[in-house]
DNA sequence: CAGCATCCAATTGGATACTG
DNA sequence: CAGTATCCAATTGGATGCTG
């Protein structure tokens, strides 16, 4: 009787589990917006740059490179002058689109509620008595 | 005839839209793991600390404070000695659990595939001809 | 136990200049 | 157009010590 091969079980709670690096790769602002922007098909570098308002060329390049390296994004270079480079999602990338889109959507849906919560919190914090310093000034 | 009040439409693509700050708040490693860890009910600070392997006390405190401020997390202090503090999800927090869990799960499911992609990429990169320096050494 | 305060190293991010 | 390279400011993150 054979032992059933136990499947490797990743656990992102563990600091040394490689899935933690994957979590880091996708759970950040630019990856979320970038993957969402790629959902409707190939898109050029310059268009992406303008769409992800506030991203620098450096950050965009790095985010794209990392996702390409991870097999999430496909980079296609057309040997024209001037150069034309298009980015699209791989099948793997397609499998994470709904999650990224979901996060973006959630942020937009709940922003008003959250801004209100922040205001309330800050107001209460301002009203609370300050902790007495160990060495009072003066 | 009244004008229909046009609903404010948030857009996280825009750098100055407040929803961008919400995106930043939830799209990061610790928030993802933290919210996921809170899904099964109230949990103490020390337990969280041990569960989110590798997090420092400082980072955990800050992540919890920010989410509390945003109305995602509820902090309950029991006036005992020693102090006992429990964290749980608000209703708002509950509405984002499935997304956070989804990201964690996706990371764990695709880690092998992604590690392979990285290896392939790095191998190809090592084989590619180096760009000729403008001022060749020697 | 659940923090806060502080110091410091390391990583990130922006601005700028240049290239095939 | 789509990058690379570099310099530098700013933010982050870890380690440590202390407290109600």
Coordinates of C-alpha atoms (C1' of nucleotides) in Angstrom, one line a residue:
Chain A
X1 CA 0.0 0.0 0.0
X2 CA 1.4 3.3 -1.0
X3 CA 1.5 6.4 1.0
X4 CA -0.7 9.0 -0.5
X5 CA 1.5 11.9 -1.6
X6 CA 0.7 14.7 0.8
X7 CA 0.2 17.9 -1.1
X8 CA 2.4 20.8 -0.1
X9 CA 0.3 23.2 1.8
X10 CA 1.3 26.8 1.6
X11 CA 0.5 29.1 4.5
X12 CA 0.9 32.9 4.1
X13 CA 0.7 33.3 7.8
X14 CA 4.2 31.9 8.0
X15 CA 7.0 34.4 7.4
X16 CA 9.2 31.9 5.6
X17 CA 6.5 30.4 3.4
X18 CA 7.0 31.5 -0.3
X19 CA 3.3 32.3 -0.6
X20 CA 4.1 35.3 1.6
X21 CA 6.2 36.8 -1.3
X22 CA 3.2 36.2 -3.6
X23 CA 0.9 38.0 -1.2
X24 CA 3.4 40.9 -1.1
X25 CA 3.4 41.0 -4.9
X26 CA -0.3 41.3 -5.4
X27 CA -1.5 43.0 -2.2
X28 CA -0.4 46.5 -3.0
X29 CA -1.9 49.6 -4.6
X30 CA -0.2 49.5 -8.0
X31 CA -0.7 45.9 -8.7
X32 CA -4.3 46.1 -7.9
X33 CA -4.9 49.1 -10.2
X34 CA -2.6 47.7 -12.9
X35 CA -4.2 44.3 -13.1
X36 CA -7.6 45.9 -13.2
X37 CA -6.4 48.2 -16.0
X38 CA -5.3 45.2 -18.1
X39 CA -8.6 43.4 -17.9
X40 CA -9.9 44.8 -21.1
X41 CA -7.0 43.6 -23.3
X42 CA -3.5 44.7 -24.2
X43 CA -2.5 48.2 -23.4
X44 CA 0.5 50.3 -24.1
X45 CA 3.0 51.6 -21.5
X46 CA 2.2 55.2 -22.1
X47 CA -1.6 54.6 -21.8
X48 CA -1.1 52.7 -18.5
X49 CA 1.1 55.5 -17.2
X50 CA -1.6 58.1 -17.8
X51 CA -4.3 55.8 -16.5
X52 CA -2.6 55.0 -13.1
X53 CA -2.7 58.6 -12.1
X54 CA 0.3 59.5 -9.9
X55 CA 2.5 56.5 -10.8
X56 CA 6.1 57.3 -11.8
X57 CA 7.7 55.8 -14.8
X58 CA 10.1 54.0 -12.4
X59 CA 7.3 52.4 -10.3
X60 CA 5.3 51.4 -13.3
X61 CA 8.3 49.7 -14.9
X62 CA 9.1 47.9 -11.7
X63 CA 5.6 46.8 -11.1
X64 CA 5.2 45.5 -14.6
X65 CA 8.6 43.7 -14.5
X66 CA 7.8 42.0 -11.3
X67 CA 4.4 40.8 -12.6
X68 CA 5.9 39.7 -15.8
X69 CA 8.5 37.7 -13.8
X70 CA 5.7 36.1 -11.8
X71 CA 3.9 35.1 -15.0
X72 CA 1.0 37.3 -14.3
X73 CA 1.6 39.8 -17.1
X74 CA 2.8 39.3 -20.7
X75 CA 5.0 41.8 -22.3
X76 CA 4.9 42.1 -26.1
X77 CA 7.5 44.2 -28.0
X78 CA 6.8 45.3 -31.6
X79 CA 10.0 46.0 -33.3
X80 CA 8.9 49.4 -34.8
X81 CA 10.3 52.8 -34.6
X82 CA 9.5 54.3 -32.2
X83 CA 9.1 51.1 -30.1
X84 CA 5.7 49.9 -29.2
X85 CA 5.2 47.7 -26.1
X86 CA 2.0 46.2 -25.0
X87 CA 1.1 44.5 -21.8
X88 CA -1.6 42.0 -21.2
X89 CA -2.7 39.4 -18.7
X90 CA -1.7 35.8 -18.8
X91 CA -4.1 33.1 -17.9
X92 CA -2.7 33.3 -14.4
X93 CA -3.3 37.0 -14.4
X94 CA -6.8 36.5 -15.5
X95 CA -7.4 34.3 -12.5
X96 CA -6.7 37.2 -10.1
X97 CA -8.6 40.0 -12.0
X98 CA -11.8 39.6 -10.1
X99 CA -10.1 39.9 -6.8
X100 CA -8.2 43.0 -7.8
X101 CA -11.3 44.5 -9.3
X102 CA -13.2 43.6 -6.1
X103 CA -10.7 45.5 -3.9
X104 CA -10.8 48.5 -6.1
X105 CA -14.5 48.5 -6.2
X106 CA -14.8 48.0 -2.4
X107 CA -12.6 50.9 -1.9
X108 CA -14.7 53.1 -4.0
X109 CA -18.0 51.9 -2.6
X110 CA -17.0 52.4 1.0
X111 CA -14.9 55.5 0.8
X112 CA -17.7 57.8 2.2
X113 CA -18.4 55.5 5.1
X114 CA -14.7 55.3 5.9
X115 CA -14.1 59.0 5.7
X116 CA -16.9 59.5 8.2
X117 CA -15.4 56.9 10.5
X118 CA -12.0 58.6 10.4
X119 CA -13.6 61.9 11.3
X120 CA -15.4 60.4 14.2
X121 CA -12.3 58.7 15.4
X122 CA -10.1 61.8 15.1
X123 CA -12.7 63.9 16.9
X124 CA -12.9 61.5 19.8
X125 CA -9.1 61.2 20.0
X126 CA -8.8 65.0 20.2
X127 CA -11.3 65.1 23.1
X128 CA -9.7 62.4 25.2
X129 CA -7.5 63.4 28.1
X130 CA -3.8 63.3 27.4
X131 CA -1.7 60.7 29.3
X132 CA 0.1 62.4 32.2
X133 CA 3.8 62.6 31.3
X134 CA 6.2 60.9 33.7
X135 CA 8.3 64.0 33.9
X136 CA 5.9 67.0 33.7
X137 CA 7.2 69.9 31.7
X138 CA 8.1 73.0 33.7
Chain B
X1 CA -38.5 69.4 -12.5
X2 CA -35.7 68.6 -10.2
X3 CA -32.2 67.6 -11.2
X4 CA -31.6 64.1 -10.1
X5 CA -28.8 64.4 -7.5
X6 CA -25.8 62.8 -9.2
X7 CA -24.1 60.3 -7.0
X8 CA -20.5 61.0 -6.1
X9 CA -18.5 58.6 -8.1
X10 CA -15.2 57.6 -6.5
X11 CA -12.4 56.5 -8.8
X12 CA -9.2 54.9 -7.3
X13 CA -7.4 55.5 -10.6
X14 CA -7.2 59.2 -9.7
X15 CA -4.4 60.2 -7.3
X16 CA -6.5 62.7 -5.4
X17 CA -9.6 60.6 -5.0
X18 CA -10.0 59.6 -1.4
X19 CA -10.8 56.0 -2.4
X20 CA -7.0 55.8 -3.2
X21 CA -6.3 56.1 0.5
X22 CA -8.8 53.3 1.2
X23 CA -7.1 51.1 -1.4
X24 CA -3.8 51.8 0.3
X25 CA -5.3 50.8 3.6
X26 CA -6.6 47.4 2.6
X27 CA -4.2 46.4 -0.2
X28 CA -1.2 45.4 1.8
X29 CA 0.2 42.3 3.4
X30 CA -0.7 42.8 7.0
X31 CA -4.2 44.1 6.5
X32 CA -5.0 41.1 4.4
X33 CA -3.7 38.6 6.9
X34 CA -5.1 40.6 9.8
X35 CA -8.6 40.8 8.5
X36 CA -8.5 37.1 7.6
X37 CA -7.4 36.3 11.1
X38 CA -10.3 38.2 12.6
X39 CA -12.9 36.3 10.6
X40 CA -13.6 33.7 13.3
X41 CA -14.4 36.1 16.0
X42 CA -12.7 38.3 18.6
X43 CA -9.0 37.7 19.2
X44 CA -6.5 39.0 21.6
X45 CA -3.4 41.2 20.7
X46 CA -0.9 38.6 21.7
X47 CA -2.6 35.8 19.8
X48 CA -2.7 38.0 16.7
X49 CA 1.0 38.8 17.2
X50 CA 1.9 35.1 17.2
X51 CA -0.4 34.2 14.3
X52 CA 0.9 36.9 11.9
X53 CA 4.4 35.4 11.9
X54 CA 7.1 38.0 11.5
X55 CA 5.0 41.1 12.4
X56 CA 6.5 43.4 14.9
X57 CA 4.6 44.9 17.8
X58 CA 4.9 48.3 16.2
X59 CA 3.5 47.2 12.9
X60 CA 0.6 45.2 14.4
X61 CA -0.4 48.1 16.6
X62 CA -0.3 50.5 13.7
X63 CA -2.2 48.3 11.4
X64 CA -4.9 47.7 14.0
X65 CA -5.1 51.4 14.9
X66 CA -5.6 52.4 11.2
X67 CA -8.2 49.8 10.7
X68 CA -10.0 50.8 13.9
X69 CA -9.9 54.4 12.7
X70 CA -11.4 53.4 9.4
X71 CA -14.2 51.5 11.1
X72 CA -13.1 48.1 9.9
X73 CA -11.9 46.8 13.2
X74 CA -13.5 47.1 16.7
X75 CA -11.2 47.3 19.7
X76 CA -12.6 46.2 23.1
X77 CA -10.7 46.8 26.3
X78 CA -11.5 44.8 29.4
X79 CA -10.5 46.7 32.5
X80 CA -8.7 43.8 34.1
X81 CA -5.2 43.4 35.5
X82 CA -3.3 42.6 33.4
X83 CA -5.2 44.3 30.6
X84 CA -7.1 42.3 28.1
X85 CA -7.8 43.7 24.7
X86 CA -9.8 42.0 22.0
X87 CA -10.1 42.9 18.3
X88 CA -13.0 42.0 16.1
X89 CA -14.5 42.9 12.7
X90 CA -17.2 45.5 12.4
X91 CA -20.0 45.0 9.8
X92 CA -17.9 47.0 7.4
X93 CA -14.9 44.7 8.1
X94 CA -17.1 41.7 7.5
X95 CA -17.9 43.0 4.1
X96 CA -14.2 42.8 3.0
X97 CA -13.3 39.5 4.6
X98 CA -14.1 37.4 1.6
X99 CA -11.8 39.6 -0.6
X100 CA -8.9 39.4 1.9
X101 CA -9.4 35.7 2.3
X102 CA -9.5 35.4 -1.5
X103 CA -6.2 37.1 -1.9
X104 CA -4.5 35.0 0.8
X105 CA -6.0 31.9 -0.8
X106 CA -4.9 32.8 -4.3
X107 CA -1.4 33.4 -3.1
X108 CA -1.2 30.0 -1.5
X109 CA -2.8 28.2 -4.5
X110 CA -0.5 29.7 -7.1
X111 CA 2.8 29.9 -5.3
X112 CA 4.3 26.9 -7.0
X113 CA 3.3 28.1 -10.4
X114 CA 4.7 31.5 -9.7
X115 CA 8.0 30.2 -8.2
X116 CA 8.4 28.3 -11.5
X117 CA 7.7 31.4 -13.5
X118 CA 10.3 33.3 -11.6
X119 CA 12.9 30.6 -12.2
X120 CA 12.2 30.6 -15.9
X121 CA 12.4 34.4 -16.1
X122 CA 15.6 34.6 -14.2
X123 CA 17.2 31.9 -16.3
X124 CA 16.3 33.7 -19.5
X125 CA 17.5 37.0 -18.1
X126 CA 20.9 35.4 -17.3
X127 CA 21.2 34.1 -20.8
X128 CA 20.4 37.3 -22.6
X129 CA 23.2 39.4 -24.0
X130 CA 24.2 42.3 -21.9
X131 CA 23.5 45.7 -23.2
X132 CA 26.8 47.2 -24.5
X133 CA 28.0 50.0 -22.2
X134 CA 28.5 53.4 -23.7
X135 CA 31.9 53.6 -22.2
X136 CA 33.3 50.1 -22.4
X137 CA 35.4 49.1 -19.4
X138 CA 39.1 48.6 -20.0
Chain C
dC1 C1' -0.5 41.9 28.8
dA2 C1' -0.7 45.5 25.6
dG3 C1' 1.0 48.8 24.5
dC4 C1' 4.3 53.6 23.8
dA5 C1' 8.7 56.1 22.7
dT6 C1' 13.0 56.3 20.5
dC7 C1' 16.8 55.4 17.7
dC8 C1' 18.6 53.9 13.5
dA9 C1' 19.2 50.9 9.2
dA10 C1' 17.1 49.8 5.0
dT11 C1' 13.9 50.1 1.6
dT12 C1' 11.0 52.9 -1.2
dG13 C1' 9.7 56.8 -4.2
dG14 C1' 10.4 61.0 -6.7
dA15 C1' 13.0 64.1 -9.8
dT16 C1' 16.1 64.4 -13.3
dA17 C1' 19.0 63.3 -17.3
dC18 C1' 19.9 60.4 -21.0
dT19 C1' 19.3 56.5 -25.0
dG20 C1' 18.0 53.0 -28.9
Chain D
dC1 C1' 8.0 55.7 -27.2
dA2 C1' 9.7 53.0 -23.7
dG3 C1' 12.6 52.6 -21.2
dT4 C1' 17.7 52.8 -18.0
dA5 C1' 20.7 55.1 -14.6
dT6 C1' 21.5 57.9 -10.8
dC7 C1' 21.0 60.8 -6.9
dC8 C1' 18.6 62.0 -3.0
dA9 C1' 14.6 62.8 0.3
dA10 C1' 11.1 60.5 2.8
dT11 C1' 8.9 56.8 4.6
dT12 C1' 9.0 52.3 6.5
dG13 C1' 10.5 48.6 9.6
dG14 C1' 13.3 46.5 13.1
dA15 C1' 15.4 46.5 17.7
dT16 C1' 15.3 48.0 22.3
dG17 C1' 13.8 49.8 26.6
dC18 C1' 10.1 51.2 29.5
dT19 C1' 5.1 51.4 31.7
dG20 C1' 0.0 51.2 33.7

